[in-house]
Amino acid sequence: MSVLETRWHGRGGMGTVTSTELLARAAISQGIYSQSFPSFGPERRGAPVQAFLRISDEPIRIRTNVYEPDMVIIVDPLLMQTQDMTVGLKPGGKILINTTKSLEEMKKRFDNWQVAVVNAKKIALETIKLPITNTALMGAFVKFTGAVELSFVEEQIKERFGSKAGGNLEAMYRAIEEVQIG
Amino acid sequence: MAKELTWEDISRGGIIDEPGNFKVNRTGDWRTLRPEVDREKCNSCGLCWLHCPDGAIDVKEDKFEINYYYCKGCGICVKMCAKKCITLVEEEE
Amino acid sequence: MGKRVALEASIAAAEAVKMVDCDFVSAYPITPQTHIPEMISEMVANGELNAACLTVESEHSAMSSCLGAAATGCRTFTATAGQGLELMHEAVWIASAHRYPIVMAVCNRAMSAPLSVWGDHSDVMSVRDVGWIQIFTNNAQEVFDLTVWAFRCGEDPRVLLPVMVNLDGFTLSHVTESLLLPDEKEVKEFLPPLQLPNALHPDKPTTHGAFGLPNIYSEMRIAQEIHLRKSKEFIIETLNEFGDKFGRYYKPVETYKAEGKKTLLMTMGSFSETAKIIIDELEAAGESVGLVYPRLWRPFPFEELYAAVKDADNLIVFDRSISYGGQGGPLASEVKSALYGKEKAPKVASIVGGLGGRDVSVEQFRQIIEKGKEIAENGSEELYETVGIRGTVSGIRG
């Protein structure tokens, strides 16, 4: 009975917390178990935030923050300059990065772990016309981990974004196509 | 009365379900000064009744009478009387 | 039949308030409770819930207005946390003295100072004595279930007492997880309409909140106290009724693999779920350890607690708050006092941690159990010990 523990690094207003929530909802409607919560604090836009997502086939009993994630998702690559994103990341764990840099470069930088890159910002600007990368990253996440079935994630995006679902779904599909997994 | 109630007698949440049950309390006993009306001068304007904070002035057939069972002797009626026909006198023992 | 949904625990509480068809809600927003009144006011605004939603200027006014609404026989709800609970403190006393069946969700939050929006139990521990029924939840399912139950129990004509439903701030209130949401129809069937005797009404005047001279105050307070204690019977009855209706049974004191164990760990609130993980690990390694997690806090479940712990050698009580200058861990001190004089009782060790949003990891629970066993074996000069606090904590003498 293993729990996939993931930690997402972004800035307030980028939809980091929403990603984890929608993925949790998708997992739960799929019939498996999930827990999502933000790193708590007086929230404000622009401030670095972390969000946590756990997915498991069995009920999840642990209720602490995620200290030893199996996977880290970097929503805002600029955060890499000031923080060590890999704190606690299990050896051999996964890192998914929203970046304009190449897979090779990122693999060199994070050589202890399995790396995937996707230019989510470009995808977002071209699909939803906003630099909000969360739905693109959700697609990349599904491709990279297979932890949740795509159809359930689609459902959540449709429900959450209503009339704006179209662009967001496109972002998700494009990220699935374009994510490069090392 | 309260002295006789046991804890078992207490109503739920101490709610008093008999409205106005304070009316047995003879607040007139609290007086040291007593308002007296000069009936000759009184024109039944009703200002005393209107301003009595305790509702201790009764209306009896267009006449306004002080209810000494309740009147605490605050003197507001004396102040408000249009005819200045009420005076405060010392309560006798 | 219900359906499995993903909800944040705060939203689950709001759903419960909606399904019971609450009449009156007055709550002042305070982190980490904010999602509850926000969601409720959304539900009222879009017509999902037909309730009067009163926005007030402080928690003191929130509880005071709840007192007024409850006095007229409205099904009443509020929610708060931390400083908010303290700000309404004087009004909280009145709710229980008047026996209004108000339901309040408390997203347990640390008290200032320093200013903390994060979770611990210091807020609820400061209202131990006020006379409310108080219960702790451990996950989103329980938050929903026990909020629904709170109305049923508090409003029961044999009870008529306010009920505090506690959920850990952030670590439970802000977590989205799965739960089974019953049909609204089933919830409405479970809850008969509220009939408050002597409710305020112009046609039948009554006096609520009269002056209590020294010649009557004691009798009034003892009446309240004895009633609160007697209500335990109906608390258990209505919890069983809930189980019969919805299939989930809740007990005043819950246990996990505790039967016949030498060492027991005791926790309250959502950290109990994390603790279960270490119990499993230790059991697999052949150790005799179990978990007892009290759910009912007031009226204190003396009988059930004793039954759960009496056969163990050691009881390690973990507290998420401190009674400064006093006994240390409030739960530990109440447990010790409950066991006082009993012929057969475990040795009790008190460990404090998890203050102001500090997590206690599975590994730290292991350390707590080890330390507790050591204390039980060798005794300790310390009244209580701590976990996860930097620096040496010592010199706390009992």
Coordinates of C-alpha atoms in Angstrom, one line a residue, chain C:
Chain C
M1 CA -27.6 6.0 -0.7
G2 CA -25.1 8.8 -0.9
K3 CA -22.1 9.3 -3.1
R4 CA -18.4 9.4 -2.7
V5 CA -17.1 13.0 -3.2
A6 CA -14.0 15.0 -2.8
L7 CA -14.5 17.9 -0.4
E8 CA -12.3 20.1 1.8
A9 CA -13.2 19.3 5.4
S10 CA -14.4 22.9 5.9
I11 CA -16.8 22.6 3.0
A12 CA -18.0 19.2 4.3
A13 CA -19.0 21.1 7.5
A14 CA -20.9 23.7 5.4
E15 CA -22.6 20.9 3.5
A16 CA -23.8 19.4 6.7
V17 CA -25.2 22.8 7.8
K18 CA -27.0 23.0 4.4
M19 CA -28.4 19.5 4.6
V20 CA -29.8 19.9 8.1
D21 CA -31.6 23.0 6.8
C22 CA -30.1 25.4 9.3
D23 CA -32.2 28.5 10.1
F24 CA -29.7 31.0 11.3
V25 CA -25.9 31.4 10.8
S26 CA -23.9 34.2 12.3
A27 CA -20.1 33.8 12.0
Y28 CA -17.2 36.2 11.9
P29 CA -14.4 35.0 9.5
I30 CA -11.1 33.9 11.1
T31 CA -8.4 31.8 9.6
P32 CA -8.6 28.8 9.4
Q33 CA -12.4 28.7 9.7
T34 CA -13.1 31.1 6.8
H35 CA -14.1 28.6 4.2
I36 CA -17.1 27.5 6.4
P37 CA -18.9 30.8 6.7
E38 CA -17.9 31.8 3.1
M39 CA -19.4 28.6 1.7
I40 CA -22.5 28.9 3.8
S41 CA -23.1 32.5 2.7
E42 CA -22.6 31.4 -0.9
M43 CA -25.2 28.6 -0.3
V44 CA -27.6 31.1 1.1
A45 CA -27.0 33.6 -1.7
N46 CA -27.7 31.1 -4.4
G47 CA -30.8 29.7 -2.7
E48 CA -29.4 26.3 -1.8
L49 CA -29.9 27.0 1.9
N50 CA -32.8 29.0 3.3
A51 CA -31.2 30.6 6.3
A52 CA -30.8 34.0 7.8
C53 CA -27.1 34.8 7.5
L54 CA -26.1 37.6 9.8
T55 CA -22.8 39.4 9.2
V56 CA -21.5 40.8 12.4
E57 CA -18.5 42.8 13.5
S58 CA -16.9 40.3 15.8
E59 CA -17.1 36.8 17.2
H60 CA -18.6 38.2 20.4
S61 CA -21.5 39.5 18.3
A62 CA -21.6 36.3 16.4
M63 CA -22.3 34.2 19.4
S64 CA -24.5 36.8 21.0
S65 CA -26.7 36.9 17.9
C66 CA -26.7 33.1 17.9
L67 CA -28.0 33.2 21.5
G68 CA -30.8 35.5 20.4
A69 CA -31.7 33.3 17.4
A70 CA -31.5 30.1 19.3
A71 CA -33.7 31.6 22.0
T72 CA -36.5 31.9 19.5
G73 CA -36.2 28.3 18.5
C74 CA -34.0 28.7 15.3
R75 CA -31.7 25.9 14.3
T76 CA -28.5 27.8 14.8
F77 CA -24.9 27.4 13.7
T78 CA -21.7 29.3 14.0
A79 CA -18.0 28.6 13.5
T80 CA -14.8 30.0 14.8
A81 CA -11.1 29.4 15.7
G82 CA -8.4 30.5 18.1
Q83 CA -8.7 34.1 19.1
G84 CA -12.3 34.1 17.8
L85 CA -13.3 31.5 20.3
E86 CA -11.8 33.6 23.1
L87 CA -13.4 36.8 21.9
M88 CA -16.8 35.1 22.3
H89 CA -15.9 33.4 25.5
E90 CA -18.4 35.1 27.7
A91 CA -21.2 34.4 25.4
V92 CA -20.2 30.8 25.1
W93 CA -20.9 30.3 28.8
I94 CA -24.4 31.7 28.3
A95 CA -25.3 29.3 25.5
S96 CA -24.8 26.3 27.7
A97 CA -26.4 27.9 30.8
H98 CA -29.5 28.7 28.8
R99 CA -29.4 25.3 27.2
Y100 CA -29.7 26.5 23.6
P101 CA -28.9 23.8 21.1
I102 CA -26.4 25.9 19.1
V103 CA -23.9 23.9 17.0
M104 CA -20.4 25.5 16.6
A105 CA -17.6 24.2 14.5
V106 CA -14.2 25.1 15.9
C107 CA -11.2 24.8 13.6
N108 CA -8.7 24.4 16.4
R109 CA -6.1 27.1 16.2
A110 CA -3.2 28.2 18.4
M111 CA -3.7 31.2 20.7
S112 CA -1.6 34.4 20.4
A113 CA 1.0 35.5 21.2
P114 CA 3.0 35.1 19.0
L115 CA 0.3 35.5 16.4
S116 CA -0.4 32.1 14.9
V117 CA -3.0 31.1 12.4
W118 CA -1.9 27.5 12.6
G119 CA -3.5 24.6 14.4
D120 CA -3.2 23.3 17.9
H121 CA -5.7 22.7 20.8
S122 CA -5.1 25.7 22.9
D123 CA -8.4 27.4 21.9
V124 CA -10.7 24.5 22.8
M125 CA -8.8 23.8 26.0
S126 CA -9.7 27.2 27.3
V127 CA -13.4 26.4 27.1
R128 CA -13.2 23.1 28.8
D129 CA -15.4 24.3 31.7
V130 CA -18.2 26.2 30.0
G131 CA -20.7 23.4 29.8
W132 CA -21.0 22.6 26.1
I133 CA -21.0 19.1 24.7
Q134 CA -17.6 18.9 23.0
I135 CA -16.5 16.3 20.4
F136 CA -13.3 15.9 18.3
T137 CA -13.2 14.8 14.6
N138 CA -10.3 13.1 12.8
N139 CA -11.1 13.4 9.1
A140 CA -13.5 15.0 6.6
Q141 CA -16.0 12.2 6.9
E142 CA -16.3 12.7 10.6
V143 CA -16.5 16.5 10.2
F144 CA -19.6 16.0 8.1
D145 CA -21.1 13.2 10.1
L146 CA -20.6 14.7 13.5
T147 CA -21.8 18.1 12.5
V148 CA -25.1 16.5 11.4
W149 CA -25.1 14.5 14.6
A150 CA -24.4 17.6 16.7
F151 CA -27.7 19.1 15.6
R152 CA -29.6 15.9 16.2
C153 CA -28.0 15.4 19.7
G154 CA -28.1 19.0 20.8
E155 CA -31.7 19.5 19.8
D156 CA -32.9 16.2 21.3
P157 CA -35.7 17.2 23.8
R158 CA -33.9 15.2 26.5
V159 CA -30.6 17.1 25.8
L160 CA -31.1 20.7 24.7
L161 CA -27.4 21.7 25.0
P162 CA -25.0 23.4 22.6
V163 CA -22.4 21.2 20.9
M164 CA -18.9 22.1 19.8
V165 CA -17.5 20.1 16.9
N166 CA -13.7 20.4 16.8
L167 CA -11.5 19.9 13.7
D168 CA -7.8 20.6 13.6
G169 CA -7.1 23.9 11.9
F170 CA -5.4 23.5 8.6
T171 CA -4.3 19.9 9.0
L172 CA -8.0 18.9 8.8
S173 CA -9.9 22.0 7.9
H174 CA -8.0 22.7 4.7
V175 CA -7.5 19.2 3.4
T176 CA -9.5 18.0 0.4
E177 CA -10.1 14.3 0.7
S178 CA -12.8 11.8 -0.1
L179 CA -15.9 11.1 1.9
L180 CA -19.3 9.6 1.5
L181 CA -21.9 12.3 1.3
P182 CA -25.4 10.9 2.2
D183 CA -28.5 12.1 0.3
E184 CA -30.0 15.3 1.7
K185 CA -33.2 13.4 2.1
E186 CA -31.6 10.9 4.5
V187 CA -30.2 13.7 6.5
K188 CA -33.5 15.5 6.8
E189 CA -35.2 12.2 7.9
F190 CA -32.6 11.9 10.6
L191 CA -33.3 15.3 12.0
P192 CA -36.8 16.1 13.3
P193 CA -37.7 19.8 13.4
L194 CA -36.5 21.7 16.4
Q195 CA -39.1 22.2 19.1
L196 CA -37.7 24.5 21.7
P197 CA -39.8 24.7 24.9
N198 CA -40.4 28.2 26.1
A199 CA -38.9 29.7 23.0
L200 CA -39.1 33.5 22.9
H201 CA -42.4 34.6 21.2
P202 CA -44.6 37.6 21.6
D203 CA -47.6 35.4 22.2
K204 CA -46.0 33.6 25.1
P205 CA -43.6 35.9 26.9
T206 CA -40.8 34.3 28.9
T207 CA -37.7 35.6 30.5
H208 CA -34.3 34.3 29.4
G209 CA -31.1 35.2 31.2
A210 CA -32.6 36.5 34.5
F211 CA -30.5 37.8 37.3
G212 CA -29.3 35.0 39.7
L213 CA -28.9 36.2 43.2
P214 CA -26.6 34.2 45.6
N215 CA -29.7 32.5 47.0
I216 CA -30.4 30.7 43.7
Y217 CA -27.2 30.7 41.5
S218 CA -25.8 27.5 43.0
E219 CA -29.0 25.5 42.3
M220 CA -29.2 26.8 38.8
R221 CA -25.6 25.8 38.0
I222 CA -25.8 22.4 39.6
A223 CA -29.0 21.7 37.6
Q224 CA -27.0 22.6 34.5
E225 CA -24.0 20.4 35.5
I226 CA -26.1 17.3 36.4
H227 CA -28.0 17.7 33.2
L228 CA -24.8 17.8 31.1
R229 CA -23.5 14.7 32.8
K230 CA -26.8 12.9 32.3
S231 CA -26.8 13.8 28.6
K232 CA -24.0 11.3 28.0
E233 CA -26.6 8.6 27.8
F234 CA -28.4 10.4 25.0
I235 CA -25.1 11.3 23.3
I236 CA -24.4 7.6 23.0
E237 CA -27.9 6.8 22.0
T238 CA -28.0 9.4 19.2
L239 CA -24.5 8.4 18.0
N240 CA -25.9 4.9 17.7
E241 CA -28.9 6.2 15.9
F242 CA -26.6 7.9 13.5
G243 CA -24.8 4.6 12.9
D244 CA -28.1 2.8 12.3
K245 CA -29.1 5.4 9.8
F246 CA -25.8 6.0 7.9
G247 CA -23.7 3.0 8.7
R248 CA -20.9 4.7 10.5
Y249 CA -20.8 4.2 14.2
Y250 CA -18.9 6.7 16.5
K251 CA -18.0 6.0 20.1
P252 CA -17.1 8.4 22.9
V253 CA -13.6 6.8 23.1
E254 CA -12.2 5.1 20.0
T255 CA -9.4 2.5 20.0
Y256 CA -7.1 1.2 17.4
K257 CA -5.4 -2.2 18.0
A258 CA -5.5 -1.4 21.7
E259 CA -7.0 -4.7 23.0
G260 CA -4.6 -6.4 25.3
K261 CA -1.7 -4.1 24.6
K262 CA 0.9 -3.2 27.3
T263 CA 1.5 0.3 26.0
L264 CA -1.1 2.7 24.8
L265 CA -0.7 6.0 23.0
M266 CA -3.5 8.5 23.5
T267 CA -4.2 11.3 21.0
M268 CA -7.1 13.6 20.1
G269 CA -7.9 15.0 16.8
S270 CA -6.6 14.3 13.3
F271 CA -3.1 13.5 14.4
S272 CA -4.6 10.2 15.6
E273 CA -4.7 9.1 12.0
T274 CA -1.0 9.7 11.5
A275 CA -0.4 7.8 14.8
K276 CA -2.2 4.7 13.5
I277 CA 0.6 4.3 11.0
I278 CA 3.3 3.9 13.7
I279 CA 1.0 1.6 15.6
D280 CA 0.9 -0.7 12.6
E281 CA 4.7 -0.5 12.1
L282 CA 5.4 -1.3 15.7
E283 CA 2.9 -4.1 15.8
A284 CA 4.4 -5.6 12.7
A285 CA 7.8 -5.4 14.6
G286 CA 6.3 -7.4 17.4
E287 CA 5.7 -4.6 19.9
S288 CA 2.7 -4.4 22.2
V289 CA 1.4 -1.0 21.4
G290 CA -2.1 0.4 20.7
L291 CA -3.9 3.7 20.2
V292 CA -6.7 5.2 22.2
Y293 CA -8.2 8.3 20.8
P294 CA -11.0 9.9 22.8
R295 CA -13.7 11.6 20.7
L296 CA -16.1 12.9 23.3
W297 CA -14.3 15.5 25.4
R298 CA -17.3 16.9 27.4
P299 CA -19.0 15.4 29.2
F300 CA -15.8 13.6 29.9
P301 CA -16.2 9.9 29.1
F302 CA -14.8 8.5 32.4
E303 CA -16.3 5.0 32.0
E304 CA -15.3 4.4 28.4
L305 CA -11.8 5.8 28.9
Y306 CA -11.1 3.7 32.0
A307 CA -12.4 0.6 30.2
A308 CA -10.0 1.3 27.3
V309 CA -6.9 1.9 29.3
K310 CA -7.2 -0.1 32.6
D311 CA -5.4 -3.2 31.5
A312 CA -2.4 -1.5 30.0
D313 CA 0.9 -1.0 31.8
N314 CA 1.7 2.4 30.3
L315 CA -0.4 5.2 28.9
I316 CA 1.4 7.9 26.9
V317 CA -0.8 10.9 26.5
F318 CA 0.0 13.3 23.7
D319 CA -1.3 16.9 24.0
R320 CA -1.3 19.7 21.5
S321 CA -1.5 22.5 24.0
I322 CA -0.1 23.5 27.4
S323 CA -1.8 24.6 30.5
Y324 CA 0.9 27.1 31.4
G325 CA 2.3 26.8 34.9
G326 CA -0.1 24.0 35.6
Q327 CA -0.3 20.4 34.8
G328 CA 1.1 20.8 31.3
G329 CA -0.9 18.7 28.9
P330 CA -4.6 19.2 29.6
L331 CA -5.6 15.8 28.2
A332 CA -3.0 14.1 30.3
S333 CA -4.0 16.0 33.4
E334 CA -7.6 15.1 33.0
V335 CA -6.8 11.5 32.3
K336 CA -4.5 11.3 35.3
S337 CA -7.2 12.7 37.5
A338 CA -9.7 10.3 36.1
L339 CA -7.5 7.4 36.9
Y340 CA -6.7 8.7 40.4
G341 CA -7.7 6.3 43.1
K342 CA -8.5 3.5 40.7
E343 CA -7.0 0.2 41.9
K344 CA -5.9 -0.9 38.5
A345 CA -4.6 1.8 36.2
P346 CA -1.6 2.3 33.8
K347 CA 1.3 4.7 34.5
V348 CA 0.7 7.9 32.7
A349 CA 3.4 9.8 30.8
S350 CA 2.6 13.2 29.4
I351 CA 4.2 14.4 26.1
V352 CA 3.4 17.8 24.6
G353 CA 4.0 18.8 20.9
G354 CA 2.3 19.8 17.7
L355 CA 1.9 23.4 18.9
G356 CA 1.1 26.3 16.5
G357 CA 1.0 24.1 13.4
R358 CA 4.1 22.1 14.1
D359 CA 3.7 18.7 12.5
V360 CA 4.3 15.4 14.4
S361 CA 5.7 12.9 11.9
V362 CA 5.3 9.2 12.0
E363 CA 8.9 9.0 13.2
Q364 CA 8.3 11.5 16.0
F365 CA 5.3 9.4 17.1
R366 CA 7.7 6.5 17.4
Q367 CA 10.0 8.7 19.5
I368 CA 7.0 9.7 21.7
I369 CA 6.2 6.1 22.3
E370 CA 9.8 5.2 23.1
K371 CA 10.1 8.1 25.4
G372 CA 6.8 7.3 27.1
K373 CA 7.8 3.7 27.7
E374 CA 11.1 4.9 29.2
I375 CA 9.3 7.3 31.5
A376 CA 6.9 4.6 32.6
E377 CA 9.8 2.2 33.3
N378 CA 12.3 4.6 35.0
G379 CA 10.1 7.4 36.1
S380 CA 10.9 11.0 35.3
E381 CA 11.6 14.1 37.2
E382 CA 9.7 16.0 34.6
L383 CA 6.0 16.6 34.9
Y384 CA 5.8 16.3 31.1
E385 CA 8.2 16.1 28.2
T386 CA 8.0 17.6 24.8
V387 CA 8.6 16.4 21.2
G388 CA 10.0 18.4 18.3
I389 CA 11.0 21.4 20.3
R390 CA 14.5 22.7 19.7
G391 CA 16.7 23.1 22.8
T392 CA 16.6 21.1 26.0
V393 CA 13.3 21.3 27.7
S394 CA 13.8 20.4 31.4
G395 CA 13.1 21.6 34.9
I396 CA 9.3 21.2 34.6
R397 CA 8.5 19.8 38.0
G398 CA 5.3 18.5 39.2

